[in-house]
Coordinates of C-alpha atoms in Angstrom, one line a residue:
M16 CA -13.5 -16.5 -24.1
K17 CA -12.2 -16.4 -20.5
K18 CA -14.4 -14.6 -17.8
K19 CA -13.1 -11.2 -16.8
K20 CA -12.1 -11.2 -12.9
K21 CA -13.8 -9.3 -10.6
K22 CA -12.4 -6.5 -9.2
K23 CA -12.5 -6.9 -5.3
N24 CA -13.9 -3.9 -3.4
T25 CA -12.3 -4.2 0.1
T26 CA -15.1 -1.1 1.4
G27 CA -17.8 -3.8 0.7
E28 CA -15.7 -6.0 2.6
K29 CA -15.5 -3.8 5.6
Q30 CA -19.1 -2.8 5.5
T31 CA -20.1 -6.7 5.4
E32 CA -17.7 -7.4 8.1
L33 CA -19.2 -4.6 10.3
K34 CA -23.1 -5.6 9.5
R35 CA -21.6 -9.2 10.8
Y36 CA -20.9 -8.3 14.1
F37 CA -22.8 -5.4 14.6
G38 CA -25.9 -5.9 12.4
A39 CA -26.8 -3.7 9.2
R40 CA -28.7 -0.8 11.5
A41 CA -25.9 0.2 13.1
V42 CA -23.2 0.1 10.2
L43 CA -25.7 1.7 7.7
G44 CA -28.0 4.4 10.1
D45 CA -26.0 7.6 9.2
Q46 CA -25.2 6.5 5.5
R47 CA -28.9 6.3 4.3
P48 CA -29.2 10.2 3.4
R49 CA -25.7 10.2 1.6
Q50 CA -27.4 8.3 -1.1
R51 CA -29.9 10.7 -2.0
Q52 CA -27.3 13.5 -2.4
R53 CA -24.0 12.1 -2.8
Q54 CA -21.4 14.9 -4.3
F55 CA -18.9 12.3 -5.4
H56 CA -19.1 10.1 -8.9
R57 CA -15.6 8.6 -9.2
S58 CA -16.0 4.6 -8.6
T59 CA -13.4 3.8 -6.1
W60 CA -13.0 0.7 -3.8
M61 CA -10.4 1.3 -1.3
T62 CA -12.6 4.3 0.5
I63 CA -16.2 5.7 0.2
P64 CA -16.1 9.3 -0.4
K65 CA -18.0 11.8 2.2
N66 CA -20.0 14.6 1.8
T67 CA -18.6 16.0 5.2
W68 CA -15.2 16.0 3.1
P69 CA -14.2 19.1 0.9
R70 CA -15.0 19.0 -2.8
F71 CA -12.3 17.3 -4.3
S72 CA -10.0 18.8 -6.7
R73 CA -6.6 17.2 -8.2
P74 CA -4.3 18.3 -5.5
G75 CA -1.2 17.6 -8.1
I76 CA -0.3 13.9 -7.6
S77 CA -0.4 12.0 -10.8
M78 CA 1.0 8.1 -11.2
T79 CA 3.6 7.0 -13.8
L80 CA 4.2 4.0 -15.1
L81 CA 8.2 3.6 -15.3
E82 CA 8.2 0.3 -17.0
S83 CA 6.9 -3.4 -17.3
R84 CA 9.2 -6.2 -16.6
D85 CA 8.8 -10.0 -16.1
G86 CA 5.2 -9.8 -16.0
L87 CA 5.2 -6.6 -13.2
Q88 CA 4.5 -2.9 -13.8
Y89 CA 6.6 -0.6 -11.8
F90 CA 4.4 2.4 -10.6
T91 CA 5.5 5.8 -9.1
F92 CA 3.6 8.7 -7.7
E93 CA 4.8 12.2 -8.5
H94 CA 4.3 15.9 -7.5
S95 CA 3.6 18.8 -9.7
R96 CA 5.2 22.2 -9.2
D97 CA 2.3 23.3 -7.6
Y98 CA 2.2 20.1 -5.1
Q99 CA 6.1 21.0 -4.3
Q100 CA 5.6 24.1 -3.0
I101 CA 2.7 22.8 -1.1
Q102 CA 5.2 20.2 0.3
F103 CA 7.9 23.0 1.2
K104 CA 4.9 24.9 3.6
F105 CA 3.8 21.7 5.3
L106 CA 7.9 21.2 6.1
D107 CA 7.4 24.6 7.6
S108 CA 4.5 23.9 9.3
V109 CA 6.4 20.7 10.5
E110 CA 9.0 22.5 11.8
S111 CA 7.0 25.2 13.6
M112 CA 5.9 22.1 15.7
D113 CA 2.7 23.6 15.8
P114 CA -0.4 21.3 14.7
N115 CA -2.5 24.6 14.2
N116 CA -0.1 25.6 10.8
I117 CA -0.7 22.1 9.7
V118 CA -4.3 22.7 10.0
A119 CA -4.5 26.1 8.1
L120 CA -2.8 24.4 5.6
L121 CA -5.1 21.7 4.8
Q122 CA -8.0 24.2 4.6
M123 CA -6.4 25.8 1.9
N124 CA -5.2 22.3 0.6
P125 CA -7.7 19.8 1.7
Y126 CA -6.5 16.2 0.1
H127 CA -2.5 17.5 1.0
I128 CA -1.1 13.5 1.7
D129 CA 1.3 14.3 4.1
S130 CA -0.8 17.5 6.2
L131 CA -3.8 14.6 6.6
L132 CA -1.3 12.1 7.6
Q133 CA 0.0 14.0 10.3
L134 CA -2.6 16.0 11.3
S135 CA -4.1 12.0 11.5
D136 CA -1.5 11.0 14.0
V137 CA -2.2 14.3 16.4
C138 CA -5.6 13.4 16.5
R139 CA -5.6 10.2 17.3
I140 CA -3.3 11.4 20.2
Q141 CA -5.9 13.7 21.5
E142 CA -8.2 10.6 21.3
D143 CA -10.6 11.6 18.2
Q144 CA -10.5 8.1 16.4
E145 CA -12.8 9.4 14.2
M146 CA -11.3 12.2 12.9
A147 CA -8.2 10.3 12.8
R148 CA -9.7 7.5 10.7
D149 CA -11.7 10.3 8.4
L150 CA -7.8 12.1 7.5
I151 CA -6.6 8.7 6.4
E152 CA -9.3 7.6 4.5
R153 CA -9.2 11.0 2.6
A154 CA -5.6 10.7 2.1
L155 CA -6.3 6.8 0.3
Y156 CA -8.8 8.3 -1.4
S157 CA -6.6 11.5 -3.2
F158 CA -4.2 8.4 -4.2
E159 CA -7.0 6.3 -5.3
C160 CA -8.1 8.9 -7.9
A161 CA -4.3 9.6 -9.3
F162 CA -4.1 5.9 -10.1
H163 CA -3.0 5.0 -13.4
P164 CA -5.4 3.6 -15.5
V165 CA -3.8 -0.1 -16.0
C166 CA -2.5 -0.1 -11.9
S167 CA -4.4 -2.8 -10.2
L168 CA -3.5 -3.1 -6.7
T169 CA -5.5 -6.6 -6.5
S170 CA -3.6 -8.5 -9.8
G171 CA -0.5 -8.8 -7.0
T172 CA 1.8 -7.4 -10.3
S173 CA 1.7 -4.0 -9.5
R174 CA 5.0 -2.5 -7.7
L175 CA 5.7 0.5 -6.0
D176 CA 9.4 1.7 -5.1
Y177 CA 9.5 3.0 -1.2
L178 CA 12.6 4.2 -2.2
R179 CA 10.9 7.5 -3.9
P180 CA 9.8 9.8 -1.1
E181 CA 6.6 10.4 -3.4
N182 CA 5.6 6.5 -2.5
R183 CA 5.9 6.3 0.7
A184 CA 3.2 7.9 1.8
F185 CA 0.5 5.4 0.4
Y186 CA 2.4 2.9 2.3
L187 CA 1.9 4.3 5.4
A188 CA -1.8 6.2 4.5
G189 CA -2.8 1.9 3.8
Y190 CA -0.7 0.7 6.7
K191 CA -2.8 3.3 9.6
H192 CA -6.2 2.7 7.3
M193 CA -5.6 -1.5 8.0
M194 CA -4.8 -1.0 11.4
F195 CA -8.2 1.3 12.1
L196 CA -9.7 -1.8 10.3
E197 CA -8.4 -4.1 12.9
R198 CA -8.9 -2.1 16.0
R199 CA -12.6 -1.8 14.7
G200 CA -13.7 -5.6 14.4
C201 CA -12.7 -6.0 10.9
P202 CA -9.6 -8.3 10.8
R203 CA -10.6 -9.8 7.2
T204 CA -10.7 -6.7 5.6
A205 CA -7.2 -5.5 7.8
L206 CA -5.8 -9.1 6.3
E207 CA -6.2 -8.0 2.7
Y208 CA -4.6 -4.5 3.1
C209 CA -1.7 -6.1 4.6
R210 CA -1.5 -8.4 1.5
L211 CA -1.6 -5.2 -0.6
I212 CA 1.2 -3.4 1.0
L213 CA 3.4 -6.4 1.0
S214 CA 2.6 -7.4 -2.4
L215 CA 3.6 -3.4 -3.5
D216 CA 7.7 -4.3 -2.9
P217 CA 7.7 -7.9 -1.3
D218 CA 11.2 -8.0 -1.8
S219 CA 12.6 -5.4 0.5
D220 CA 9.3 -5.6 2.5
P221 CA 9.8 -1.7 3.8
L222 CA 6.9 -1.6 6.4
C223 CA 8.2 -5.5 7.2
M224 CA 4.2 -6.7 7.0
L225 CA 5.6 -10.4 7.5
L226 CA 6.1 -9.6 11.2
L227 CA 2.0 -8.6 11.1
I228 CA 0.6 -11.1 8.6
D229 CA 0.1 -14.0 10.9
F230 CA -1.3 -11.7 13.6
L231 CA -4.0 -10.9 11.3
S232 CA -4.4 -14.5 9.5
L233 CA -5.3 -15.9 13.1
R234 CA -7.5 -12.9 13.7
S235 CA -9.6 -13.6 11.0
R236 CA -9.5 -17.1 11.2
E237 CA -7.1 -17.4 7.8
Y238 CA -5.4 -20.7 9.1
N239 CA -5.0 -22.1 5.8
F240 CA -3.8 -18.8 4.1
L241 CA -0.9 -18.8 6.9
L242 CA -0.1 -22.2 6.4
R243 CA -0.1 -21.5 2.6
L244 CA 2.5 -18.5 2.5
Y245 CA 4.6 -20.3 5.3
Q246 CA 5.2 -23.2 2.8
D247 CA 5.4 -20.7 -0.2
W248 CA 7.9 -18.2 1.4
E249 CA 10.4 -20.4 4.1
V250 CA 12.3 -21.6 1.3
H251 CA 13.6 -18.1 0.0
R252 CA 12.7 -16.0 3.2
N253 CA 13.4 -18.4 6.0
L254 CA 10.1 -17.3 7.9
S255 CA 10.9 -19.7 10.4
Q256 CA 13.8 -17.7 12.1
L257 CA 10.9 -14.9 12.7
P258 CA 9.2 -15.8 16.4
N259 CA 6.0 -14.7 14.9
F260 CA 5.6 -16.9 12.1
A261 CA 7.4 -20.1 14.3
F262 CA 4.6 -19.6 17.1
S263 CA 1.6 -18.5 14.7
V264 CA 2.3 -21.6 12.4
A265 CA 2.3 -24.0 15.4
L266 CA -1.1 -22.0 16.5
S267 CA -2.5 -22.4 13.0
H268 CA -2.2 -26.3 13.2
F269 CA -3.8 -26.0 16.7
H270 CA -6.9 -24.1 15.8
L271 CA -7.6 -26.4 12.6
S272 CA -7.1 -29.8 14.4
Q273 CA -9.9 -28.3 17.1
E274 CA -12.5 -27.8 13.9
D275 CA -15.6 -29.6 13.9
Q276 CA -15.4 -30.1 10.4
T277 CA -12.4 -32.2 10.5
E278 CA -11.9 -35.9 10.7
S279 CA -10.6 -37.8 13.7
E280 CA -7.7 -39.3 11.8
E281 CA -6.9 -35.6 10.4
R282 CA -7.2 -33.9 13.9
E283 CA -5.1 -36.1 15.4
R284 CA -2.1 -35.5 12.3
L285 CA -2.7 -31.4 13.2
K286 CA -2.4 -32.0 16.8
H287 CA 0.3 -34.1 16.8
K288 CA 2.2 -31.4 14.2
A289 CA 1.2 -28.4 15.8
D290 CA 2.8 -30.2 19.2
L291 CA 6.2 -31.1 17.5
L292 CA 5.9 -27.0 16.1
L293 CA 5.3 -25.0 19.5
Q294 CA 7.7 -27.3 21.3
D295 CA 10.3 -26.4 18.3
A296 CA 9.8 -23.0 18.6
L297 CA 9.6 -22.7 22.3
I298 CA 13.3 -23.9 22.2
M299 CA 14.2 -22.0 19.2
F300 CA 13.0 -19.3 21.0
P301 CA 12.6 -19.9 25.2
G302 CA 12.7 -15.9 25.7
V303 CA 8.5 -15.6 24.5
L304 CA 7.2 -18.0 27.5
M305 CA 7.7 -16.0 30.3
P306 CA 6.7 -12.3 29.1
L307 CA 3.9 -13.8 27.2
L308 CA 2.3 -16.1 30.4
D309 CA 2.8 -12.6 32.4
L310 CA 0.5 -10.6 29.8
C311 CA -1.7 -13.5 29.9
T312 CA -1.9 -13.1 33.7
V313 CA -0.9 -16.5 33.8
Q314 CA 1.3 -17.5 37.0
P315 CA 4.0 -20.3 35.9
D316 CA 4.5 -23.9 37.5
A317 CA 7.5 -23.7 39.9
A318 CA 9.2 -26.0 38.0
V319 CA 8.8 -24.0 35.1
S320 CA 9.8 -21.0 36.4
S321 CA 12.6 -22.1 38.0
H322 CA 14.4 -23.7 35.3
D323 CA 17.3 -22.4 33.6
F324 CA 16.2 -22.7 30.4
F325 CA 13.1 -20.4 30.8
G326 CA 14.1 -18.5 33.6
P327 CA 15.6 -15.2 33.5
R328 CA 18.9 -16.0 31.5
S329 CA 16.5 -16.7 28.5
Q330 CA 15.4 -13.2 28.7
L331 CA 19.0 -11.6 29.4
G332 CA 20.7 -13.7 26.5
Q333 CA 19.2 -12.9 24.0
T334 CA 20.6 -10.2 21.1
P335 CA 19.3 -6.9 21.0
A336 CA 17.5 -7.8 17.8
L337 CA 15.9 -10.8 18.9
A338 CA 14.6 -9.2 22.0
E339 CA 13.1 -6.5 20.1
L340 CA 11.3 -9.4 17.7
V341 CA 10.4 -11.3 20.8
S342 CA 8.6 -8.5 22.4
L343 CA 7.0 -7.2 19.2
Y344 CA 5.5 -10.6 18.9
V345 CA 4.3 -11.1 22.7
G346 CA 2.9 -7.8 22.9
R347 CA 1.0 -7.9 19.9
T348 CA -0.6 -11.3 19.9
H349 CA -0.6 -12.1 23.6
T350 CA -4.7 -11.9 23.3
L351 CA -4.7 -15.0 21.3
W352 CA -2.9 -17.3 23.7
R353 CA -5.4 -16.4 26.0
E354 CA -8.3 -19.3 25.3
G355 CA -8.3 -22.0 27.7
G356 CA -7.6 -24.8 24.9
V357 CA -4.7 -22.4 23.9
L358 CA -3.3 -22.3 27.1
L359 CA -4.0 -26.0 28.4
W360 CA -2.0 -27.1 25.1
L361 CA 0.9 -24.3 25.7
E362 CA 1.2 -26.1 29.2
E363 CA 1.6 -29.6 27.9
C364 CA 4.2 -28.4 25.4
V365 CA 6.4 -26.8 27.7
R366 CA 6.6 -29.7 30.0
E367 CA 7.7 -31.5 27.2
V368 CA 10.1 -28.8 26.1
L369 CA 11.7 -28.9 29.7
R370 CA 11.8 -33.2 29.4
R371 CA 13.9 -32.6 26.1
V372 CA 15.5 -29.9 27.5
D373 CA 16.9 -32.2 30.3
A374 CA 17.5 -35.4 28.1
K375 CA 20.1 -33.2 26.6
D376 CA 17.8 -33.2 22.8
P377 CA 20.8 -32.1 20.3
L378 CA 18.0 -29.3 19.2
V379 CA 18.7 -27.5 21.7
E380 CA 22.0 -27.0 21.5
D381 CA 21.6 -26.0 18.0
C382 CA 19.5 -23.5 18.5
Q383 CA 21.6 -21.8 20.8
N384 CA 23.9 -21.4 18.9
K385 CA 21.9 -20.2 15.8
R386 CA 20.3 -17.4 18.0
K387 CA 24.6 -16.5 19.0
Q388 CA 25.0 -16.4 15.3
R389 CA 22.0 -15.0 14.1
Y390 CA 19.9 -11.4 15.1
Q391 CA 22.8 -9.4 15.5
S392 CA 21.2 -6.1 14.5
A393 CA 17.7 -5.7 13.2
P394 CA 17.5 -3.8 9.7
L395 CA 15.9 -0.4 9.5
N396 CA 12.2 -1.9 8.4
I397 CA 12.1 -3.7 11.3
H398 CA 12.3 -0.7 13.8
R399 CA 10.2 1.4 11.1
H400 CA 7.6 -1.3 11.8
V401 CA 8.0 -1.2 15.6
I402 CA 7.5 2.3 15.5
L403 CA 4.8 2.3 13.6
S404 CA 3.0 -0.6 15.7
E405 CA 3.5 1.8 18.7
I406 CA 3.7 -1.5 21.0
K407 CA 4.9 -0.6 24.3
E408 CA 6.7 -3.5 24.9
A409 CA 8.2 -3.6 21.6
T410 CA 9.2 0.0 21.4
S411 CA 11.6 0.0 24.6
T412 CA 13.5 -2.6 22.8
L413 CA 14.8 0.1 19.9
P414 CA 18.6 1.1 19.6
L415 CA 19.9 4.6 20.9
E416 CA 20.2 5.3 17.4
V417 CA 16.3 5.1 16.8
T418 CA 15.4 6.6 19.9
T419 CA 17.6 9.4 20.1
Q420 CA 15.6 10.4 17.0
S421 CA 12.3 12.6 16.5
V422 CA 10.2 10.2 13.9
M423 CA 8.1 12.1 12.3
G424 CA 4.3 10.2 11.1
F425 CA 4.9 11.2 7.4
D426 CA 7.7 9.7 7.2
P427 CA 9.2 7.3 9.9
L428 CA 12.8 6.2 9.5
P429 CA 13.5 7.1 5.9
P430 CA 15.6 4.5 4.1
L431 CA 19.2 5.6 3.9
D432 CA 19.6 5.1 -0.2
S433 CA 15.9 7.4 -1.4
V434 CA 15.7 8.6 -4.2
V435 CA 15.1 12.0 -4.3
S436 CA 13.1 13.6 -7.2
Y437 CA 13.3 17.1 -6.1
T438 CA 14.6 19.2 -3.0
R439 CA 13.4 21.8 -0.9
P440 CA 14.8 25.4 -1.3
E441 CA 17.8 26.4 0.3
R442 CA 17.0 29.4 2.9
L443 CA 18.1 31.5 6.0
T444 CA 16.8 30.8 9.6
Y445 CA 16.3 33.1 12.1
F446 CA 18.1 31.6 14.6
G447 CA 21.3 33.5 14.0
L448 CA 23.9 33.0 11.5
K449 CA 23.6 29.4 9.8
S450 CA 22.1 28.7 6.7
A451 CA 19.8 26.0 6.5
K452 CA 19.5 23.2 3.8
Q453 CA 16.8 21.8 4.7
T454 CA 15.5 18.5 1.8
Q455 CA 12.0 17.2 1.5
N456 CA 13.5 13.8 1.5
N457 CA 17.3 13.4 2.5
S458 CA 19.2 10.3 1.5
K459 CA 21.2 10.7 4.5
G460 CA 21.1 8.1 7.8
P461 CA 18.8 8.4 10.5
C462 CA 21.3 8.7 13.0
E463 CA 21.9 12.3 11.5
D464 CA 19.4 14.5 12.9
A465 CA 19.8 13.6 16.4
G466 CA 21.7 16.6 15.9
G467 CA 20.0 18.9 14.0
N468 CA 16.6 19.6 14.4
G469 CA 15.2 16.6 14.9
Y470 CA 12.9 15.8 11.9
N471 CA 13.7 12.9 9.5
S472 CA 13.3 15.1 6.8
I473 CA 14.6 18.0 7.8
Y474 CA 18.7 18.6 8.2
I475 CA 20.4 21.5 9.4
H476 CA 23.7 22.3 7.9
S477 CA 26.4 24.6 9.1

């Protein structure tokens, strides 16, 4: 008889992680009264419902199993007719550009997902982090209460198509919750959410979690997990072509070589491997070094800064797409390189790279040709990830067709081939004789709303 696999509880993991860093009293102090007068009875694993929340009633979201194929289950969220009407009112509120209208809508419909996501962004901008986080948790709770009975997010076999607008809010709520966890000092729990979001559509990876999973793995010291992921996915996903994996895999080998429990012979092997991997990463992506040292507040040696290979030409020679990836990696992970031992290791490898460059190592020319041939343009999911990351070094590299749009937090850069199940009804505007056919999620390209009213999900046609 097979033992039943126990379901992971990420809420419990988050509490354990916080206790480890801050102590049980600091984490549990405000929760003890809740246990005596708790209003909610449904068992959930993503969030713990709070007594301060409005009483839950189903908002009109349900989940349907579309098909089962090759051991995978394909689900989708659906909106009831009443929920669709609330969604139309939400779009009216967004169009008004007044957050108070969204607040009023939430007072009447406290578990409307897109309103919770949008208002969370407003609170975060106003530096009310507690309320911003609370609204995201409420959205996740609303989603979890709508799960299909056979949907298991921990099995890795449940799929959710990002092309369907009703599903996208779940991705975004999970992403935002993950980032709140990471900022609160719970990188291990954040890594679990990252893996969850990636598992929902690993082939398309609509939020480009592969640009983030290495950082969370390093932050939570899950070095072996990152190396296993790299080995398993490199063949079919070419992860080594991403700057973040090229450098993070090297950094993982270095940290493993420094662990006390590692035997001396194994340490030497791991350190040698780390040296080679970091040198290869620097040769393939020389534009990483100078901005990385700048953010680490390290003054490079004159022999390095004056050398053509790492000098200004390494920055100017990058394609815009590669510059976006490099800026994202440097802006996100520079804190991981500030440690004294890591910086000394980086210095050693940089000197060896310069020696190889001067010796006309054939790898140098090979990588230069690869940089010219690849990274011609970044796909939409990378732009979407950069927008969600809010890393200023990366957002400044976004192309004009993205920066000229107004990007809404509830649906940033919707896919060009969205699968729309219902549309916003036609109505008259108050700005003249034009009629406005405004759809909840239009499948047209993101560039088109630069000439409309500026919202990704609302288009004005004459």
